[in-house]
């Protein structure tokens, strides 16, 4: 099943990462649940975010996109489709 991935980033490091199963059409509801679980306010969706989501199924929000104060530098969300393919890195360090 496809998933939505939400991560908060501070000083270029992932502070918190959460996923939830969903389909592309139910992604907004799944994102709302993830935000509620993480106790993060809903960001303001600008035209930029809508275009990125429509074209790439991912976008990022900065602290100025929130009405409340945040304790992270960036909130990224990404839709991860399940097309049945197993993905494996070509990096030799992941050979095991």
Short mmCIF file of N, CA and C in Angstrom, two decimals:
data_model
loop_
_atom_site.label_atom_id
_atom_site.label_comp_id
_atom_site.label_asym_id
_atom_site.label_seq_id
_atom_site.Cartn_x
_atom_site.Cartn_y
_atom_site.Cartn_z
N UNK A 1 0.84 -1.18 0.00
CA UNK A 1 0.00 0.00 0.00
C UNK A 1 0.88 1.25 0.00
N UNK A 2 0.42 2.26 -0.64
CA UNK A 2 1.15 3.53 -0.72
C UNK A 2 1.14 4.20 0.65
N UNK A 3 2.07 5.13 0.85
CA UNK A 3 2.19 5.81 2.14
C UNK A 3 2.47 7.29 1.93
N UNK A 4 2.23 8.05 2.98
CA UNK A 4 2.66 9.44 3.02
C UNK A 4 3.74 9.52 4.09
N UNK A 5 4.80 10.23 3.79
CA UNK A 5 5.95 10.34 4.70
C UNK A 5 6.09 11.80 5.11
N UNK A 6 6.08 12.04 6.40
CA UNK A 6 6.25 13.39 6.95
C UNK A 6 7.50 13.38 7.82
N UNK A 7 8.37 14.38 7.62
CA UNK A 7 9.57 14.47 8.44
C UNK A 7 9.86 15.91 8.80
N UNK A 8 10.32 16.11 10.04
CA UNK A 8 10.74 17.44 10.47
C UNK A 8 12.25 17.46 10.48
N UNK A 9 12.80 18.57 10.04
CA UNK A 9 14.24 18.70 9.88
C UNK A 9 14.72 19.93 10.65
N UNK A 10 15.80 19.73 11.40
CA UNK A 10 16.42 20.82 12.13
C UNK A 10 17.93 20.71 11.96
N UNK A 11 18.54 21.79 11.53
CA UNK A 11 19.99 21.82 11.27
C UNK A 11 20.41 20.68 10.35
N UNK A 12 19.64 20.47 9.29
CA UNK A 12 19.92 19.50 8.22
C UNK A 12 19.86 18.05 8.70
N UNK A 13 19.21 17.78 9.82
CA UNK A 13 19.05 16.42 10.32
C UNK A 13 17.58 16.14 10.55
N UNK A 14 17.16 14.92 10.24
CA UNK A 14 15.78 14.53 10.47
C UNK A 14 15.58 14.35 11.98
N UNK A 15 14.69 15.14 12.54
CA UNK A 15 14.40 15.09 13.97
C UNK A 15 13.29 14.07 14.23
N UNK A 16 12.27 14.08 13.39
CA UNK A 16 11.14 13.17 13.55
C UNK A 16 10.67 12.73 12.18
N UNK A 17 10.30 11.47 12.08
CA UNK A 17 9.84 10.92 10.83
C UNK A 17 8.63 10.03 11.11
N UNK A 18 7.57 10.22 10.34
CA UNK A 18 6.35 9.42 10.50
C UNK A 18 5.80 9.07 9.12
N UNK A 19 5.19 7.90 9.03
CA UNK A 19 4.51 7.50 7.80
C UNK A 19 3.12 7.01 8.16
N UNK A 20 2.25 7.05 7.16
CA UNK A 20 0.89 6.54 7.32
C UNK A 20 0.45 5.96 5.98
N UNK A 21 -0.25 4.82 6.02
CA UNK A 21 -0.76 4.27 4.76
C UNK A 21 -1.88 5.13 4.21
N UNK A 22 -1.88 5.31 2.91
CA UNK A 22 -2.93 6.10 2.26
C UNK A 22 -2.82 5.93 0.75
N UNK A 23 -3.77 6.47 0.06
CA UNK A 23 -3.72 6.59 -1.39
C UNK A 23 -3.57 8.07 -1.72
N UNK A 24 -3.26 8.38 -2.95
CA UNK A 24 -3.04 9.77 -3.32
C UNK A 24 -4.28 10.62 -3.04
N UNK A 25 -5.46 10.05 -3.23
CA UNK A 25 -6.68 10.82 -3.00
C UNK A 25 -6.98 11.03 -1.51
N UNK A 26 -6.46 10.15 -0.65
CA UNK A 26 -6.70 10.28 0.80
C UNK A 26 -5.50 10.85 1.53
N UNK A 27 -4.50 11.32 0.80
CA UNK A 27 -3.28 11.85 1.42
C UNK A 27 -3.55 13.06 2.32
N UNK A 28 -4.44 13.99 1.98
CA UNK A 28 -4.68 15.12 2.88
C UNK A 28 -5.19 14.70 4.26
N UNK A 29 -6.08 13.72 4.29
CA UNK A 29 -6.59 13.23 5.58
C UNK A 29 -5.49 12.54 6.37
N UNK A 30 -4.67 11.74 5.68
CA UNK A 30 -3.57 11.05 6.36
C UNK A 30 -2.55 12.05 6.89
N UNK A 31 -2.28 13.10 6.12
CA UNK A 31 -1.36 14.14 6.58
C UNK A 31 -1.92 14.84 7.81
N UNK A 32 -3.21 15.13 7.80
CA UNK A 32 -3.85 15.78 8.94
C UNK A 32 -3.70 14.93 10.20
N UNK A 33 -3.85 13.61 10.07
CA UNK A 33 -3.67 12.71 11.21
C UNK A 33 -2.23 12.69 11.70
N UNK A 34 -1.27 12.69 10.77
CA UNK A 34 0.14 12.71 11.15
C UNK A 34 0.49 14.00 11.89
N UNK A 35 -0.01 15.12 11.40
CA UNK A 35 0.24 16.40 12.06
C UNK A 35 -0.35 16.42 13.47
N UNK A 36 -1.54 15.87 13.61
CA UNK A 36 -2.19 15.82 14.93
C UNK A 36 -1.39 14.93 15.89
N UNK A 37 -0.93 13.77 15.41
CA UNK A 37 -0.13 12.86 16.25
C UNK A 37 1.17 13.51 16.70
N UNK A 38 1.79 14.29 15.81
CA UNK A 38 3.07 14.93 16.12
C UNK A 38 2.88 16.26 16.83
N UNK A 39 1.63 16.69 17.04
CA UNK A 39 1.31 17.97 17.68
C UNK A 39 1.95 19.14 16.94
N UNK A 40 1.74 19.13 15.62
CA UNK A 40 2.25 20.20 14.75
C UNK A 40 1.04 20.89 14.12
N UNK A 41 1.08 22.21 14.11
CA UNK A 41 -0.01 22.98 13.50
C UNK A 41 -0.07 22.74 12.00
N UNK A 42 -1.23 22.94 11.42
CA UNK A 42 -1.39 22.78 9.99
C UNK A 42 -0.69 23.94 9.27
N UNK A 43 0.14 23.65 8.27
CA UNK A 43 0.81 24.72 7.53
C UNK A 43 -0.14 25.39 6.55
N UNK A 44 0.27 26.55 6.10
CA UNK A 44 -0.48 27.29 5.08
C UNK A 44 0.00 26.81 3.71
N UNK A 45 -0.93 26.31 2.91
CA UNK A 45 -0.60 25.82 1.57
C UNK A 45 -0.63 27.00 0.60
N UNK A 46 0.52 27.32 0.04
CA UNK A 46 0.62 28.37 -0.97
C UNK A 46 0.55 27.73 -2.36
N UNK A 47 0.47 28.56 -3.37
CA UNK A 47 0.43 28.06 -4.75
C UNK A 47 1.67 27.21 -5.05
N UNK A 48 2.81 27.59 -4.52
CA UNK A 48 4.06 26.85 -4.69
C UNK A 48 3.91 25.41 -4.18
N UNK A 49 3.32 25.26 -3.00
CA UNK A 49 3.15 23.93 -2.42
C UNK A 49 2.18 23.09 -3.24
N UNK A 50 1.11 23.70 -3.70
CA UNK A 50 0.13 22.97 -4.51
C UNK A 50 0.74 22.48 -5.82
N UNK A 51 1.55 23.32 -6.46
CA UNK A 51 2.20 22.93 -7.71
C UNK A 51 3.20 21.81 -7.48
N UNK A 52 4.02 21.92 -6.42
CA UNK A 52 5.00 20.86 -6.11
C UNK A 52 4.29 19.54 -5.82
N UNK A 53 3.20 19.60 -5.04
CA UNK A 53 2.46 18.38 -4.71
C UNK A 53 1.85 17.77 -5.98
N UNK A 54 1.28 18.59 -6.85
CA UNK A 54 0.66 18.09 -8.08
C UNK A 54 1.70 17.49 -9.04
N UNK A 55 2.86 18.12 -9.13
CA UNK A 55 3.88 17.67 -10.09
C UNK A 55 4.78 16.57 -9.55
N UNK A 56 5.15 16.63 -8.28
CA UNK A 56 6.16 15.73 -7.74
C UNK A 56 5.68 14.88 -6.56
N UNK A 57 4.48 15.10 -6.06
CA UNK A 57 3.94 14.44 -4.88
C UNK A 57 4.85 14.63 -3.66
N UNK A 58 5.46 15.80 -3.57
CA UNK A 58 6.26 16.16 -2.41
C UNK A 58 6.35 17.68 -2.32
N UNK A 59 6.53 18.18 -1.10
CA UNK A 59 6.70 19.61 -0.88
C UNK A 59 7.32 19.82 0.49
N UNK A 60 7.75 21.04 0.76
CA UNK A 60 8.38 21.37 2.04
C UNK A 60 7.82 22.69 2.55
N UNK A 61 7.67 22.76 3.86
CA UNK A 61 7.16 23.95 4.53
C UNK A 61 8.23 24.50 5.47
N UNK A 62 8.42 25.80 5.44
CA UNK A 62 9.37 26.48 6.32
C UNK A 62 8.60 27.08 7.50
N UNK A 63 9.29 27.52 8.54
CA UNK A 63 8.59 28.09 9.71
C UNK A 63 7.65 29.25 9.37
N UNK A 64 7.94 30.01 8.34
CA UNK A 64 7.06 31.13 7.99
C UNK A 64 5.74 30.67 7.36
N UNK A 65 5.61 29.37 7.06
CA UNK A 65 4.37 28.83 6.52
C UNK A 65 3.43 28.33 7.61
N UNK A 66 3.78 28.60 8.87
CA UNK A 66 2.95 28.21 10.01
C UNK A 66 2.54 29.46 10.78
N UNK A 67 1.33 29.45 11.30
CA UNK A 67 0.88 30.57 12.12
C UNK A 67 1.51 30.49 13.51
N UNK A 68 1.59 29.26 14.04
CA UNK A 68 2.21 29.05 15.35
C UNK A 68 3.72 28.90 15.19
N UNK A 69 4.43 29.11 16.27
CA UNK A 69 5.89 28.97 16.26
C UNK A 69 6.26 27.49 16.16
N UNK A 70 7.31 27.19 15.41
CA UNK A 70 7.76 25.81 15.24
C UNK A 70 9.14 25.63 15.87
N UNK A 71 9.47 24.38 16.17
CA UNK A 71 10.79 24.08 16.72
C UNK A 71 11.65 23.31 15.72
N UNK A 72 11.35 23.45 14.43
CA UNK A 72 12.13 22.81 13.37
C UNK A 72 12.38 23.81 12.26
N UNK A 73 13.32 23.48 11.38
CA UNK A 73 13.67 24.36 10.27
C UNK A 73 12.84 24.09 9.01
N UNK A 74 12.35 22.85 8.89
CA UNK A 74 11.59 22.50 7.69
C UNK A 74 10.72 21.28 7.98
N UNK A 75 9.54 21.27 7.39
CA UNK A 75 8.64 20.11 7.42
C UNK A 75 8.49 19.65 5.98
N UNK A 76 8.90 18.43 5.71
CA UNK A 76 8.78 17.88 4.36
C UNK A 76 7.74 16.77 4.36
N UNK A 77 6.94 16.74 3.30
CA UNK A 77 5.99 15.65 3.12
C UNK A 77 6.19 15.08 1.72
N UNK A 78 6.00 13.77 1.62
CA UNK A 78 6.21 13.09 0.35
C UNK A 78 5.26 11.91 0.25
N UNK A 79 4.67 11.73 -0.93
CA UNK A 79 3.82 10.58 -1.19
C UNK A 79 4.70 9.49 -1.77
N UNK A 80 4.64 8.29 -1.17
CA UNK A 80 5.44 7.16 -1.63
C UNK A 80 4.51 6.12 -2.25
N UNK A 81 4.43 6.08 -3.58
CA UNK A 81 3.51 5.14 -4.22
C UNK A 81 4.02 3.71 -4.09
N UNK A 82 3.11 2.77 -4.10
CA UNK A 82 3.47 1.36 -4.06
C UNK A 82 3.18 0.78 -5.44
N UNK A 83 4.24 0.68 -6.23
CA UNK A 83 4.06 0.14 -7.58
C UNK A 83 4.51 -1.31 -7.68
N UNK A 84 4.78 -1.94 -6.55
CA UNK A 84 5.15 -3.35 -6.53
C UNK A 84 6.62 -3.61 -6.76
N UNK A 85 7.40 -2.58 -7.02
CA UNK A 85 8.83 -2.77 -7.27
C UNK A 85 9.60 -2.69 -5.96
N UNK A 86 10.54 -3.61 -5.78
CA UNK A 86 11.44 -3.54 -4.65
C UNK A 86 12.61 -2.63 -5.06
N UNK A 87 12.87 -1.66 -4.25
CA UNK A 87 13.97 -0.75 -4.55
C UNK A 87 15.16 -1.09 -3.67
N UNK A 88 16.31 -1.16 -4.29
CA UNK A 88 17.52 -1.49 -3.56
C UNK A 88 18.62 -0.54 -4.01
N UNK A 89 19.35 -0.07 -3.06
CA UNK A 89 20.44 0.85 -3.35
C UNK A 89 21.57 0.10 -4.06
N UNK A 90 22.27 0.78 -4.94
CA UNK A 90 23.43 0.21 -5.60
C UNK A 90 24.70 0.44 -4.80
N UNK A 91 24.57 1.06 -3.66
CA UNK A 91 25.70 1.36 -2.81
C UNK A 91 26.27 0.05 -2.25
N UNK A 92 27.57 -0.22 -2.44
CA UNK A 92 28.15 -1.49 -1.96
C UNK A 92 28.10 -1.64 -0.43
N UNK A 93 27.94 -0.53 0.29
CA UNK A 93 27.84 -0.63 1.75
C UNK A 93 26.53 -1.28 2.18
N UNK A 94 25.55 -1.34 1.28
CA UNK A 94 24.26 -1.95 1.59
C UNK A 94 24.13 -3.34 1.00
N UNK A 95 25.24 -4.01 0.75
CA UNK A 95 25.23 -5.31 0.08
C UNK A 95 24.68 -6.42 0.96
N UNK A 96 24.65 -6.25 2.23
CA UNK A 96 24.22 -7.35 3.13
C UNK A 96 22.75 -7.42 3.26
#
